PDB file of C-alpha atoms in Angstrom:
ATOM      1  CA  MET U 261      82.146  62.092 -43.291  1.00  0.00           C
ATOM      2  CA  SER U 262      80.239  60.022 -40.706  1.00  0.00           C
ATOM      3  CA  GLU U 263      82.092  58.533 -37.764  1.00  0.00           C
ATOM      4  CA  ARG U 264      82.940  54.820 -38.018  1.00  0.00           C
ATOM      5  CA  ILE U 265      81.159  52.546 -35.553  1.00  0.00           C
ATOM      6  CA  THR U 266      83.112  49.848 -33.739  1.00  0.00           C
ATOM      7  CA  LEU U 267      81.408  46.876 -32.101  1.00  0.00           C
ATOM      8  CA  HIS U 268      83.190  44.743 -29.515  1.00  0.00           C
ATOM      9  CA  VAL U 269      81.790  41.298 -30.319  1.00  0.00           C
ATOM     10  CA  ASN U 270      82.957  37.992 -28.865  1.00  0.00           C
ATOM     11  CA  GLY U 271      86.134  39.607 -27.541  1.00  0.00           C
ATOM     12  CA  ILE U 272      87.137  41.248 -30.838  1.00  0.00           C
ATOM     13  CA  ASP U 273      86.695  44.835 -32.070  1.00  0.00           C
ATOM     14  CA  HIS U 274      84.930  45.033 -35.432  1.00  0.00           C
ATOM     15  CA  GLU U 275      84.810  48.291 -37.372  1.00  0.00           C
ATOM     16  CA  LEU U 276      81.602  48.458 -39.363  1.00  0.00           C
ATOM     17  CA  PRO U 277      81.551  49.777 -42.943  1.00  0.00           C
ATOM     18  CA  ALA U 278      81.735  53.524 -43.376  1.00  0.00           C
ATOM     19  CA  GLY U 279      78.390  55.226 -43.826  1.00  0.00           C
ATOM     20  CA  ILE U 280      76.358  52.586 -41.997  1.00  0.00           C
ATOM     21  CA  ASP U 281      73.227  54.076 -40.474  1.00  0.00           C
ATOM     22  CA  PRO U 282      73.729  54.303 -36.677  1.00  0.00           C
ATOM     23  CA  GLU U 283      70.055  53.340 -36.282  1.00  0.00           C
ATOM     24  CA  THR U 284      70.672  50.006 -38.006  1.00  0.00           C
ATOM     25  CA  PRO U 285      69.479  47.198 -35.713  1.00  0.00           C
ATOM     26  CA  LEU U 286      72.290  45.338 -33.988  1.00  0.00           C
ATOM     27  CA  LEU U 287      70.958  42.041 -35.380  1.00  0.00           C
ATOM     28  CA  THR U 288      71.406  43.320 -38.934  1.00  0.00           C
ATOM     29  CA  GLY U 289      74.990  44.350 -38.240  1.00  0.00           C
ATOM     30  CA  LEU U 290      75.820  41.025 -36.609  1.00  0.00           C
ATOM     31  CA  ARG U 291      74.356  38.884 -39.376  1.00  0.00           C
ATOM     32  CA  ASN U 292      74.990  40.961 -42.498  1.00  0.00           C
ATOM     33  CA  ASP U 293      78.244  42.746 -41.683  1.00  0.00           C
ATOM     34  CA  LEU U 294      79.974  40.382 -39.265  1.00  0.00           C
ATOM     35  CA  GLY U 295      78.601  37.091 -40.629  1.00  0.00           C
ATOM     36  CA  LEU U 296      77.386  35.860 -37.225  1.00  0.00           C
ATOM     37  CA  LYS U 297      74.325  33.725 -37.986  1.00  0.00           C
ATOM     38  CA  GLY U 298      73.599  32.440 -34.461  1.00  0.00           C
ATOM     39  CA  PRO U 299      71.110  35.187 -33.549  1.00  0.00           C
ATOM     40  CA  LYS U 300      68.004  34.723 -35.710  1.00  0.00           C
ATOM     41  CA  PHE U 301      65.457  37.164 -37.093  1.00  0.00           C
ATOM     42  CA  GLY U 302      62.041  36.103 -35.865  1.00  0.00           C
ATOM     43  CA  CYS U 303      59.349  38.659 -35.134  1.00  0.00           C
ATOM     44  CA  GLY U 304      61.449  41.825 -35.467  1.00  0.00           C
ATOM     45  CA  LEU U 305      59.512  43.229 -32.481  1.00  0.00           C
ATOM     46  CA  GLU U 306      61.558  41.940 -29.505  1.00  0.00           C
ATOM     47  CA  GLN U 307      58.789  39.452 -28.708  1.00  0.00           C
ATOM     48  CA  CYS U 308      60.100  36.013 -29.719  1.00  0.00           C
ATOM     49  CA  ASN U 309      63.723  36.481 -28.522  1.00  0.00           C
ATOM     50  CA  ALA U 310      65.306  34.288 -31.190  1.00  0.00           C
ATOM     51  CA  CYS U 311      67.674  37.248 -31.691  1.00  0.00           C
ATOM     52  CA  LYS U 312      68.980  37.536 -28.123  1.00  0.00           C
ATOM     53  CA  VAL U 313      72.627  38.350 -27.435  1.00  0.00           C
ATOM     54  CA  LEU U 314      74.517  39.200 -24.262  1.00  0.00           C
ATOM     55  CA  ILE U 315      75.341  42.890 -23.826  1.00  0.00           C
ATOM     56  CA  ASP U 316      77.636  43.439 -20.869  1.00  0.00           C
ATOM     57  CA  GLY U 317      76.414  40.091 -19.600  1.00  0.00           C
ATOM     58  CA  ALA U 318      72.671  40.827 -19.858  1.00  0.00           C
ATOM     59  CA  ASP U 319      70.516  38.923 -22.363  1.00  0.00           C
ATOM     60  CA  VAL U 320      68.949  41.475 -24.713  1.00  0.00           C
ATOM     61  CA  PRO U 321      66.954  41.183 -27.988  1.00  0.00           C
ATOM     62  CA  SER U 322      69.029  42.531 -30.860  1.00  0.00           C
ATOM     63  CA  CYS U 323      66.394  43.022 -33.570  1.00  0.00           C
ATOM     64  CA  GLU U 324      65.504  46.630 -32.670  1.00  0.00           C
ATOM     65  CA  ILE U 325      68.331  48.084 -30.579  1.00  0.00           C
ATOM     66  CA  PRO U 326      70.437  50.466 -32.739  1.00  0.00           C
ATOM     67  CA  ILE U 327      74.114  49.653 -33.219  1.00  0.00           C
ATOM     68  CA  ALA U 328      75.058  53.163 -32.068  1.00  0.00           C
ATOM     69  CA  ARG U 329      73.691  52.408 -28.583  1.00  0.00           C
ATOM     70  CA  VAL U 330      75.919  49.358 -28.085  1.00  0.00           C
ATOM     71  CA  ALA U 331      79.173  50.672 -29.551  1.00  0.00           C
ATOM     72  CA  GLY U 332      81.970  49.918 -27.108  1.00  0.00           C
ATOM     73  CA  LEU U 333      79.908  47.510 -25.002  1.00  0.00           C
ATOM     74  CA  ALA U 334      80.822  43.840 -24.660  1.00  0.00           C
ATOM     75  CA  ILE U 335      78.540  41.876 -27.006  1.00  0.00           C
ATOM     76  CA  THR U 336      78.472  38.069 -26.955  1.00  0.00           C
ATOM     77  CA  THR U 337      76.597  35.907 -29.423  1.00  0.00           C
ATOM     78  CA  VAL U 338      76.121  32.166 -29.148  1.00  0.00           C
ATOM     79  CA  GLU U 339      79.236  31.759 -31.315  1.00  0.00           C
ATOM     80  CA  GLY U 340      81.221  33.541 -28.591  1.00  0.00           C
ATOM     81  CA  LEU U 341      80.176  31.150 -25.832  1.00  0.00           C
ATOM     82  CA  GLY U 342      81.857  28.111 -27.350  1.00  0.00           C
ATOM     83  CA  THR U 343      82.831  26.345 -30.554  1.00  0.00           C
ATOM     84  CA  PRO U 344      81.910  22.918 -31.965  1.00  0.00           C
ATOM     85  CA  ASP U 345      85.326  21.673 -30.846  1.00  0.00           C
ATOM     86  CA  ASN U 346      85.198  23.373 -27.451  1.00  0.00           C
ATOM     87  CA  PRO U 347      81.550  24.007 -26.504  1.00  0.00           C
ATOM     88  CA  HIS U 348      80.521  26.019 -23.481  1.00  0.00           C
ATOM     89  CA  PRO U 349      79.246  23.858 -20.558  1.00  0.00           C
ATOM     90  CA  LEU U 350      75.774  25.337 -21.047  1.00  0.00           C
ATOM     91  CA  GLN U 351      75.821  24.346 -24.715  1.00  0.00           C
ATOM     92  CA  GLU U 352      76.913  20.841 -23.692  1.00  0.00           C
ATOM     93  CA  ALA U 353      73.996  20.660 -21.270  1.00  0.00           C
ATOM     94  CA  PHE U 354      71.561  21.676 -24.034  1.00  0.00           C
ATOM     95  CA  VAL U 355      72.936  18.892 -26.244  1.00  0.00           C
ATOM     96  CA  GLU U 356      72.833  16.347 -23.420  1.00  0.00           C
ATOM     97  CA  GLU U 357      69.175  17.118 -22.684  1.00  0.00           C
ATOM     98  CA  GLN U 358      68.274  17.251 -26.412  1.00  0.00           C
ATOM     99  CA  ALA U 359      67.018  20.799 -25.881  1.00  0.00           C
ATOM    100  CA  ILE U 360      67.750  21.724 -29.510  1.00  0.00           C
ATOM    101  CA  GLN U 361      65.206  20.542 -32.064  1.00  0.00           C
ATOM    102  CA  CYS U 362      64.843  22.537 -35.306  1.00  0.00           C
ATOM    103  CA  GLY U 363      67.501  24.912 -33.946  1.00  0.00           C
ATOM    104  CA  TYR U 364      65.885  28.191 -34.934  1.00  0.00           C
ATOM    105  CA  CYS U 365      65.254  29.428 -31.401  1.00  0.00           C
ATOM    106  CA  ALA U 366      68.184  27.580 -29.785  1.00  0.00           C
ATOM    107  CA  SER U 367      70.586  30.524 -29.883  1.00  0.00           C
ATOM    108  CA  GLY U 368      68.104  32.804 -28.142  1.00  0.00           C
ATOM    109  CA  MET U 369      67.296  30.123 -25.567  1.00  0.00           C
ATOM    110  CA  ILE U 370      70.960  29.516 -24.733  1.00  0.00           C
ATOM    111  CA  ILE U 371      71.683  33.231 -24.470  1.00  0.00           C
ATOM    112  CA  ALA U 372      68.621  33.780 -22.255  1.00  0.00           C
ATOM    113  CA  ALA U 373      69.762  30.921 -20.034  1.00  0.00           C
ATOM    114  CA  GLN U 374      73.297  32.308 -19.778  1.00  0.00           C
ATOM    115  CA  GLY U 375      71.929  35.760 -19.006  1.00  0.00           C
ATOM    116  CA  LEU U 376      69.947  34.225 -16.151  1.00  0.00           C
ATOM    117  CA  LEU U 377      73.022  32.445 -14.798  1.00  0.00           C
ATOM    118  CA  ASN U 378      74.973  35.692 -15.004  1.00  0.00           C
ATOM    119  CA  ARG U 379      72.371  37.246 -12.693  1.00  0.00           C
ATOM    120  CA  VAL U 380      71.602  34.289 -10.439  1.00  0.00           C
ATOM    121  CA  ARG U 381      74.138  31.536  -9.842  1.00  0.00           C
ATOM    122  CA  TYR U 382      71.611  28.999  -8.559  1.00  0.00           C
ATOM    123  CA  PRO U 383      68.174  29.968  -9.911  1.00  0.00           C
ATOM    124  CA  THR U 384      65.017  28.328  -8.650  1.00  0.00           C
ATOM    125  CA  ASP U 385      62.512  26.611 -10.933  1.00  0.00           C
ATOM    126  CA  ASP U 386      60.323  29.719 -10.849  1.00  0.00           C
ATOM    127  CA  GLU U 387      63.259  31.945 -11.752  1.00  0.00           C
ATOM    128  CA  ILE U 388      64.171  29.674 -14.663  1.00  0.00           C
ATOM    129  CA  ARG U 389      60.616  29.715 -15.989  1.00  0.00           C
ATOM    130  CA  ALA U 390      60.385  33.491 -15.631  1.00  0.00           C
ATOM    131  CA  ALA U 391      63.698  34.017 -17.441  1.00  0.00           C
ATOM    132  CA  LEU U 392      62.591  31.921 -20.441  1.00  0.00           C
ATOM    133  CA  ALA U 393      58.950  33.053 -20.454  1.00  0.00           C
ATOM    134  CA  ASP U 394      59.395  35.374 -23.441  1.00  0.00           C
ATOM    135  CA  ASN U 395      61.395  32.948 -25.593  1.00  0.00           C
ATOM    136  CA  ILE U 396      59.088  31.358 -28.161  1.00  0.00           C
ATOM    137  CA  CYS U 397      59.828  27.822 -29.355  1.00  0.00           C
ATOM    138  CA  ARG U 398      57.523  26.131 -31.862  1.00  0.00           C
ATOM    139  CA  CYS U 399      59.149  22.775 -31.114  1.00  0.00           C
ATOM    140  CA  GLY U 400      58.113  23.057 -27.444  1.00  0.00           C
ATOM    141  CA  VAL U 401      61.463  22.248 -25.809  1.00  0.00           C
ATOM    142  CA  TYR U 402      60.805  24.355 -22.717  1.00  0.00           C
ATOM    143  CA  GLU U 403      61.001  21.458 -20.261  1.00  0.00           C
ATOM    144  CA  ARG U 404      64.231  20.228 -21.843  1.00  0.00           C
ATOM    145  CA  VAL U 405      65.713  23.739 -21.596  1.00  0.00           C
ATOM    146  CA  ARG U 406      64.798  23.890 -17.914  1.00  0.00           C
ATOM    147  CA  ARG U 407      66.494  20.545 -17.371  1.00  0.00           C
ATOM    148  CA  ALA U 408      69.605  21.715 -19.249  1.00  0.00           C
ATOM    149  CA  ILE U 409      69.900  24.790 -17.041  1.00  0.00           C
ATOM    150  CA  LYS U 410      69.533  22.688 -13.917  1.00  0.00           C
ATOM    151  CA  MET U 411      72.194  20.300 -15.196  1.00  0.00           C
ATOM    152  CA  ARG U 412      74.504  23.266 -15.747  1.00  0.00           C
ATOM    153  CA  ILE U 413      74.154  24.429 -12.128  1.00  0.00           C
ATOM    154  CA  GLY U 414      74.615  20.946 -10.724  1.00  0.00           C
ATOM    155  CA  ARG U 415      70.963  20.213  -9.950  1.00  0.00           C
ATOM    156  CA  PRO U 416      70.129  17.649 -12.628  1.00  0.00           C
ATOM    157  CA  ILE U 417      66.709  16.039 -12.833  1.00  0.00           C
ATOM    158  CA  TRP U 418      67.039  12.325 -13.307  1.00  0.00           C
ATOM    159  CA  GLU U 419      63.397  11.467 -13.965  1.00  0.00           C
ATOM    160  CA  PRO U 420      62.697  10.989 -17.693  1.00  0.00           C
ATOM    161  CA  ILE U 421      60.366  13.543 -19.276  1.00  0.00           C
ATOM    162  CA  TYR U 422      58.946  11.012 -21.720  1.00  0.00           C
ATOM    163  CA  GLU U 423      58.178   7.309 -21.836  1.00  0.00           C
ATOM    164  CA  VAL U 424      59.314   5.058 -24.663  1.00  0.00           C
ATOM    165  CA  VAL U 425      56.555   2.634 -25.678  1.00  0.00           C
ATOM    166  CA  GLU U 426      57.395  -0.264 -27.972  1.00  0.00           C
ATOM    167  CA  GLY U 427      54.799  -1.005 -30.600  1.00  0.00           C
ATOM    168  CA  GLY U 428      54.194  -2.183 -34.138  1.00  0.00           C
ATOM    169  CA  SER U 429      54.523   0.031 -37.166  1.00  0.00           C
ATOM    170  CA  ILE U 430      51.610   2.210 -38.226  1.00  0.00           C
ATOM    171  CA  ALA U 431      51.281   0.235 -41.436  1.00  0.00           C
ATOM    172  CA  GLU U 432      50.547  -2.959 -39.458  1.00  0.00           C
ATOM    173  CA  LYS U 433      47.582  -1.477 -37.606  1.00  0.00           C
ATOM    174  CA  PRO U 434      44.071  -2.386 -38.816  1.00  0.00           C
ATOM    175  CA  ASP U 435      42.235   0.277 -40.750  1.00  0.00           C
ATOM    176  CA  GLU U 436      39.564   0.821 -38.101  1.00  0.00           C
ATOM    177  CA  THR U 437      41.556   1.020 -34.866  1.00  0.00           C
ATOM    178  CA  GLY U 438      39.669   3.723 -33.077  1.00  0.00           C
ATOM    179  CA  GLU U 439      42.960   5.626 -32.727  1.00  0.00           C
ATOM    180  CA  PRO U 440      42.269   9.320 -32.019  1.00  0.00           C
ATOM    181  CA  LEU U 441      42.938  11.765 -34.812  1.00  0.00           C
ATOM    182  CA  PRO U 442      45.234  14.762 -34.242  1.00  0.00           C
ATOM    183  CA  ALA U 443      43.426  17.653 -32.572  1.00  0.00           C
ATOM    184  CA  SER U 444      43.513  19.784 -35.733  1.00  0.00           C
ATOM    185  CA  LEU U 445      41.681  17.053 -37.674  1.00  0.00           C
ATOM    186  CA  VAL U 446      39.163  16.556 -34.881  1.00  0.00           C
ATOM    187  CA  THR U 447      38.229  20.229 -34.966  1.00  0.00           C
ATOM    188  CA  THR U 448      38.437  20.506 -38.771  1.00  0.00           C
ATOM    189  CA  PRO U 449      37.681  17.063 -40.262  1.00  0.00           C
ATOM    190  CA  GLU U 450      36.510  18.184 -43.727  1.00  0.00           C
ATOM    191  CA  LEU U 451      38.955  16.858 -46.339  1.00  0.00           C
ATOM    192  CA  ASP U 452      38.296  19.904 -48.508  1.00  0.00           C
ATOM    193  CA  ARG U 453      39.933  22.071 -45.832  1.00  0.00           C
ATOM    194  CA  TRP U 454      43.213  20.184 -46.269  1.00  0.00           C
ATOM    195  CA  VAL U 455      43.474  19.116 -49.929  1.00  0.00           C
ATOM    196  CA  ARG U 456      42.439  20.878 -53.124  1.00  0.00           C
ATOM    197  CA  ILE U 457      42.870  19.457 -56.634  1.00  0.00           C
ATOM    198  CA  ASN U 458      43.067  22.459 -58.897  1.00  0.00           C
ATOM    199  CA  PRO U 459      42.338  22.867 -62.602  1.00  0.00           C
ATOM    200  CA  GLY U 460      45.581  23.018 -64.532  1.00  0.00           C
ATOM    201  CA  GLY U 461      47.244  19.950 -63.090  1.00  0.00           C
ATOM    202  CA  THR U 462      48.242  21.140 -59.616  1.00  0.00           C
ATOM    203  CA  ILE U 463      47.357  20.131 -56.055  1.00  0.00           C
ATOM    204  CA  THR U 464      47.281  22.453 -53.035  1.00  0.00           C
ATOM    205  CA  ILE U 465      47.920  21.116 -49.528  1.00  0.00           C
ATOM    206  CA  PHE U 466      46.826  23.172 -46.502  1.00  0.00           C
ATOM    207  CA  THR U 467      48.806  22.332 -43.364  1.00  0.00           C
ATOM    208  CA  GLY U 468      46.978  24.517 -40.892  1.00  0.00           C
ATOM    209  CA  LYS U 469      50.367  25.586 -39.517  1.00  0.00           C
ATOM    210  CA  VAL U 470      52.717  28.552 -39.909  1.00  0.00           C
ATOM    211  CA  GLU U 471      56.191  27.990 -41.382  1.00  0.00           C
ATOM    212  CA  TYR U 472      58.436  29.944 -39.028  1.00  0.00           C
ATOM    213  CA  GLY U 473      61.921  29.275 -40.276  1.00  0.00           C
ATOM    214  CA  GLN U 474      62.158  25.505 -40.013  1.00  0.00           C
ATOM    215  CA  GLY U 475      62.115  25.101 -43.790  1.00  0.00           C
ATOM    216  CA  ILE U 476      59.580  22.245 -43.846  1.00  0.00           C
ATOM    217  CA  GLN U 477      57.895  23.147 -47.150  1.00  0.00           C
ATOM    218  CA  THR U 478      59.855  20.531 -49.098  1.00  0.00           C
ATOM    219  CA  ALA U 479      59.166  17.805 -46.532  1.00  0.00           C
ATOM    220  CA  VAL U 480      55.422  18.540 -46.496  1.00  0.00           C
ATOM    221  CA  ALA U 481      55.308  18.542 -50.295  1.00  0.00           C
ATOM    222  CA  GLN U 482      57.159  15.208 -50.420  1.00  0.00           C
ATOM    223  CA  ILE U 483      54.845  13.597 -47.863  1.00  0.00           C
ATOM    224  CA  ALA U 484      51.758  14.819 -49.712  1.00  0.00           C
ATOM    225  CA  ALA U 485      53.085  13.633 -53.075  1.00  0.00           C
ATOM    226  CA  GLU U 486      54.048  10.287 -51.538  1.00  0.00           C
ATOM    227  CA  GLU U 487      50.660   9.590 -49.983  1.00  0.00           C
ATOM    228  CA  LEU U 488      48.361  10.679 -52.827  1.00  0.00           C
ATOM    229  CA  ASP U 489      47.547   7.202 -53.990  1.00  0.00           C
ATOM    230  CA  VAL U 490      43.953   6.428 -54.797  1.00  0.00           C
ATOM    231  CA  ASP U 491      41.022   4.203 -53.882  1.00  0.00           C
ATOM    232  CA  LEU U 492      38.339   6.387 -55.473  1.00  0.00           C
ATOM    233  CA  ALA U 493      38.833   5.733 -59.247  1.00  0.00           C
ATOM    234  CA  ILE U 494      37.356   2.215 -59.505  1.00  0.00           C
ATOM    235  CA  GLU U 495      33.983   3.267 -60.979  1.00  0.00           C
ATOM    236  CA  GLU U 496      35.425   5.903 -63.291  1.00  0.00           C
ATOM    237  CA  LEU U 497      37.836   3.376 -64.846  1.00  0.00           C
ATOM    238  CA  GLU U 498      35.422   0.441 -64.675  1.00  0.00           C
ATOM    239  CA  ALA U 499      38.543  -1.166 -63.274  1.00  0.00           C
ATOM    240  CA  GLU U 500      39.076  -4.918 -63.291  1.00  0.00           C
ATOM    241  CA  THR U 501      41.916  -4.510 -60.798  1.00  0.00           C
ATOM    242  CA  PRO U 502      41.245  -4.044 -57.051  1.00  0.00           C
ATOM    243  CA  ALA U 503      41.960  -0.562 -55.687  1.00  0.00           C
ATOM    244  CA  ALA U 504      45.217  -1.651 -54.087  1.00  0.00           C
ATOM    245  CA  GLY U 505      46.496  -2.805 -57.489  1.00  0.00           C
ATOM    246  CA  LEU U 506      45.847   0.413 -59.390  1.00  0.00           C
ATOM    247  CA  VAL U 507      49.028   2.208 -60.434  1.00  0.00           C
ATOM    248  CA  VAL U 508      49.434   5.923 -59.708  1.00  0.00           C
ATOM    249  CA  ALA U 509      52.233   7.877 -61.376  1.00  0.00           C
ATOM    250  CA  ASP U 510      52.379  11.659 -61.078  1.00  0.00           C
ATOM    251  CA  GLY U 511      48.611  11.920 -60.703  1.00  0.00           C
ATOM    252  CA  THR U 512      47.716   9.499 -63.506  1.00  0.00           C
ATOM    253  CA  ILE U 513      45.794   6.405 -62.375  1.00  0.00           C
ATOM    254  CA  THR U 514      46.097   3.256 -64.494  1.00  0.00           C
ATOM    255  CA  ASP U 515      44.241  -0.053 -64.355  1.00  0.00           C
ATOM    256  CA  PRO U 516      46.937  -2.615 -65.294  1.00  0.00           C
ATOM    257  CA  ALA U 517      44.288  -5.150 -66.355  1.00  0.00           C
ATOM    258  CA  THR U 518      42.648  -2.967 -68.999  1.00  0.00           C
ATOM    259  CA  GLY U 519      45.121  -0.149 -69.587  1.00  0.00           C
ATOM    260  CA  ARG U 520      42.401   2.421 -68.945  1.00  0.00           C
ATOM    261  CA  GLN U 521      43.577   5.644 -67.338  1.00  0.00           C
ATOM    262  CA  THR U 522      42.261   8.718 -65.589  1.00  0.00           C
ATOM    263  CA  THR U 523      43.872  11.496 -63.564  1.00  0.00           C
ATOM    264  CA  TYR U 524      43.224  13.287 -60.314  1.00  0.00           C
ATOM    265  CA  TRP U 525      42.291  16.326 -62.357  1.00  0.00           C
ATOM    266  CA  ASP U 526      39.817  14.420 -64.547  1.00  0.00           C
ATOM    267  CA  LEU U 527      38.167  13.169 -61.372  1.00  0.00           C
ATOM    268  CA  PHE U 528      38.263  16.162 -59.100  1.00  0.00           C
ATOM    269  CA  ALA U 529      39.677  19.341 -60.659  1.00  0.00           C
ATOM    270  CA  GLY U 530      37.818  22.222 -59.058  1.00  0.00           C
ATOM    271  CA  ARG U 531      35.357  19.907 -57.290  1.00  0.00           C
ATOM    272  CA  ARG U 532      34.951  19.247 -53.574  1.00  0.00           C
ATOM    273  CA  PHE U 533      35.544  15.917 -51.823  1.00  0.00           C
ATOM    274  CA  GLU U 534      32.610  16.462 -49.433  1.00  0.00           C
ATOM    275  CA  ARG U 535      33.839  13.843 -47.017  1.00  0.00           C
ATOM    276  CA  PRO U 536      35.567  13.966 -43.617  1.00  0.00           C
ATOM    277  CA  VAL U 537      39.026  12.709 -42.714  1.00  0.00           C
ATOM    278  CA  THR U 538      38.502   9.434 -40.817  1.00  0.00           C
ATOM    279  CA  GLY U 539      42.029   8.143 -40.254  1.00  0.00           C
ATOM    280  CA  ALA U 540      41.034   4.750 -41.644  1.00  0.00           C
ATOM    281  CA  ALA U 541      43.625   4.671 -44.435  1.00  0.00           C
ATOM    282  CA  ALA U 542      47.097   3.626 -43.300  1.00  0.00           C
ATOM    283  CA  PRO U 543      50.122   5.612 -44.530  1.00  0.00           C
ATOM    284  CA  LYS U 544      52.510   3.941 -46.948  1.00  0.00           C
ATOM    285  CA  PRO U 545      55.136   1.687 -45.379  1.00  0.00           C
ATOM    286  CA  ALA U 546      58.600   3.211 -45.500  1.00  0.00           C
ATOM    287  CA  ALA U 547      59.758   0.550 -47.967  1.00  0.00           C
ATOM    288  CA  ALA U 548      57.305   1.901 -50.552  1.00  0.00           C
ATOM    289  CA  HIS U 549      58.512   5.511 -50.368  1.00  0.00           C
ATOM    290  CA  ARG U 550      59.882   7.003 -53.571  1.00  0.00           C
ATOM    291  CA  LEU U 551      60.192  10.644 -52.479  1.00  0.00           C
ATOM    292  CA  VAL U 552      60.305  10.910 -48.683  1.00  0.00           C
ATOM    293  CA  GLY U 553      63.790  10.697 -47.241  1.00  0.00           C
ATOM    294  CA  ARG U 554      65.487  11.644 -50.484  1.00  0.00           C
ATOM    295  CA  PRO U 555      66.968  15.042 -51.362  1.00  0.00           C
ATOM    296  CA  GLU U 556      64.783  17.295 -53.484  1.00  0.00           C
ATOM    297  CA  THR U 557      66.808  18.814 -56.328  1.00  0.00           C
TER     298      THR U 557
END
């Protein structure tokens, strides 16, 4: 019979199930056997550091290190630093500086920061940057994290890292404003690279981005479904209603004046748009949204 493995996590001894493979990654044991969901699985190669925990005070990736190597050592996850009712001062500083965005990498960032402070009580800017250099954050909160650490050690930075500019809503802007397009659209302006109307009644949207745990698929699908109104069916319908008055419902385009109808798939299924994205069309005003901002069941 194999020897039972005991992990000392967040001040408590936990005996893992009998027969567990001693080469099981620590992250797997923490999440699957102990139910601690703070450390996240990211790359699985100790390169993104979303899985970091403290082992005897040192911040260490947990996605590859075997549980047998850390048996008996003091392991601390982000749950062990503080609780929602009694957060750790470092966690409070992260909240104060809004250094948590989607939250996927936040645990690893906080643990890396605490590991740094365990080594160096008053780290310099260069030491802070070096300590967080291997933590990957798709939301780009690095400057906010640096500010949170400096707040924790009593060296807050009071200058704002962004400027709030008051302005009108996007919907109120003229069509041809000369506003720059996002960089991804500047480099890849062809509409066919972003939208495809398929035979069989479906539409494919290409985001040009990688979904890395934020769970944005539903939001992107809602936005795409919300915005797919039409100004390109006038000739096909011989419409007597201006483009803005055509009614679009689930891909079916109707001219209220004549009752004539067509669909996205009648117009474009399997065909190319062969036109660039110009940015001239304004997004829907929020008041016209039917899908965005509502739960998807």
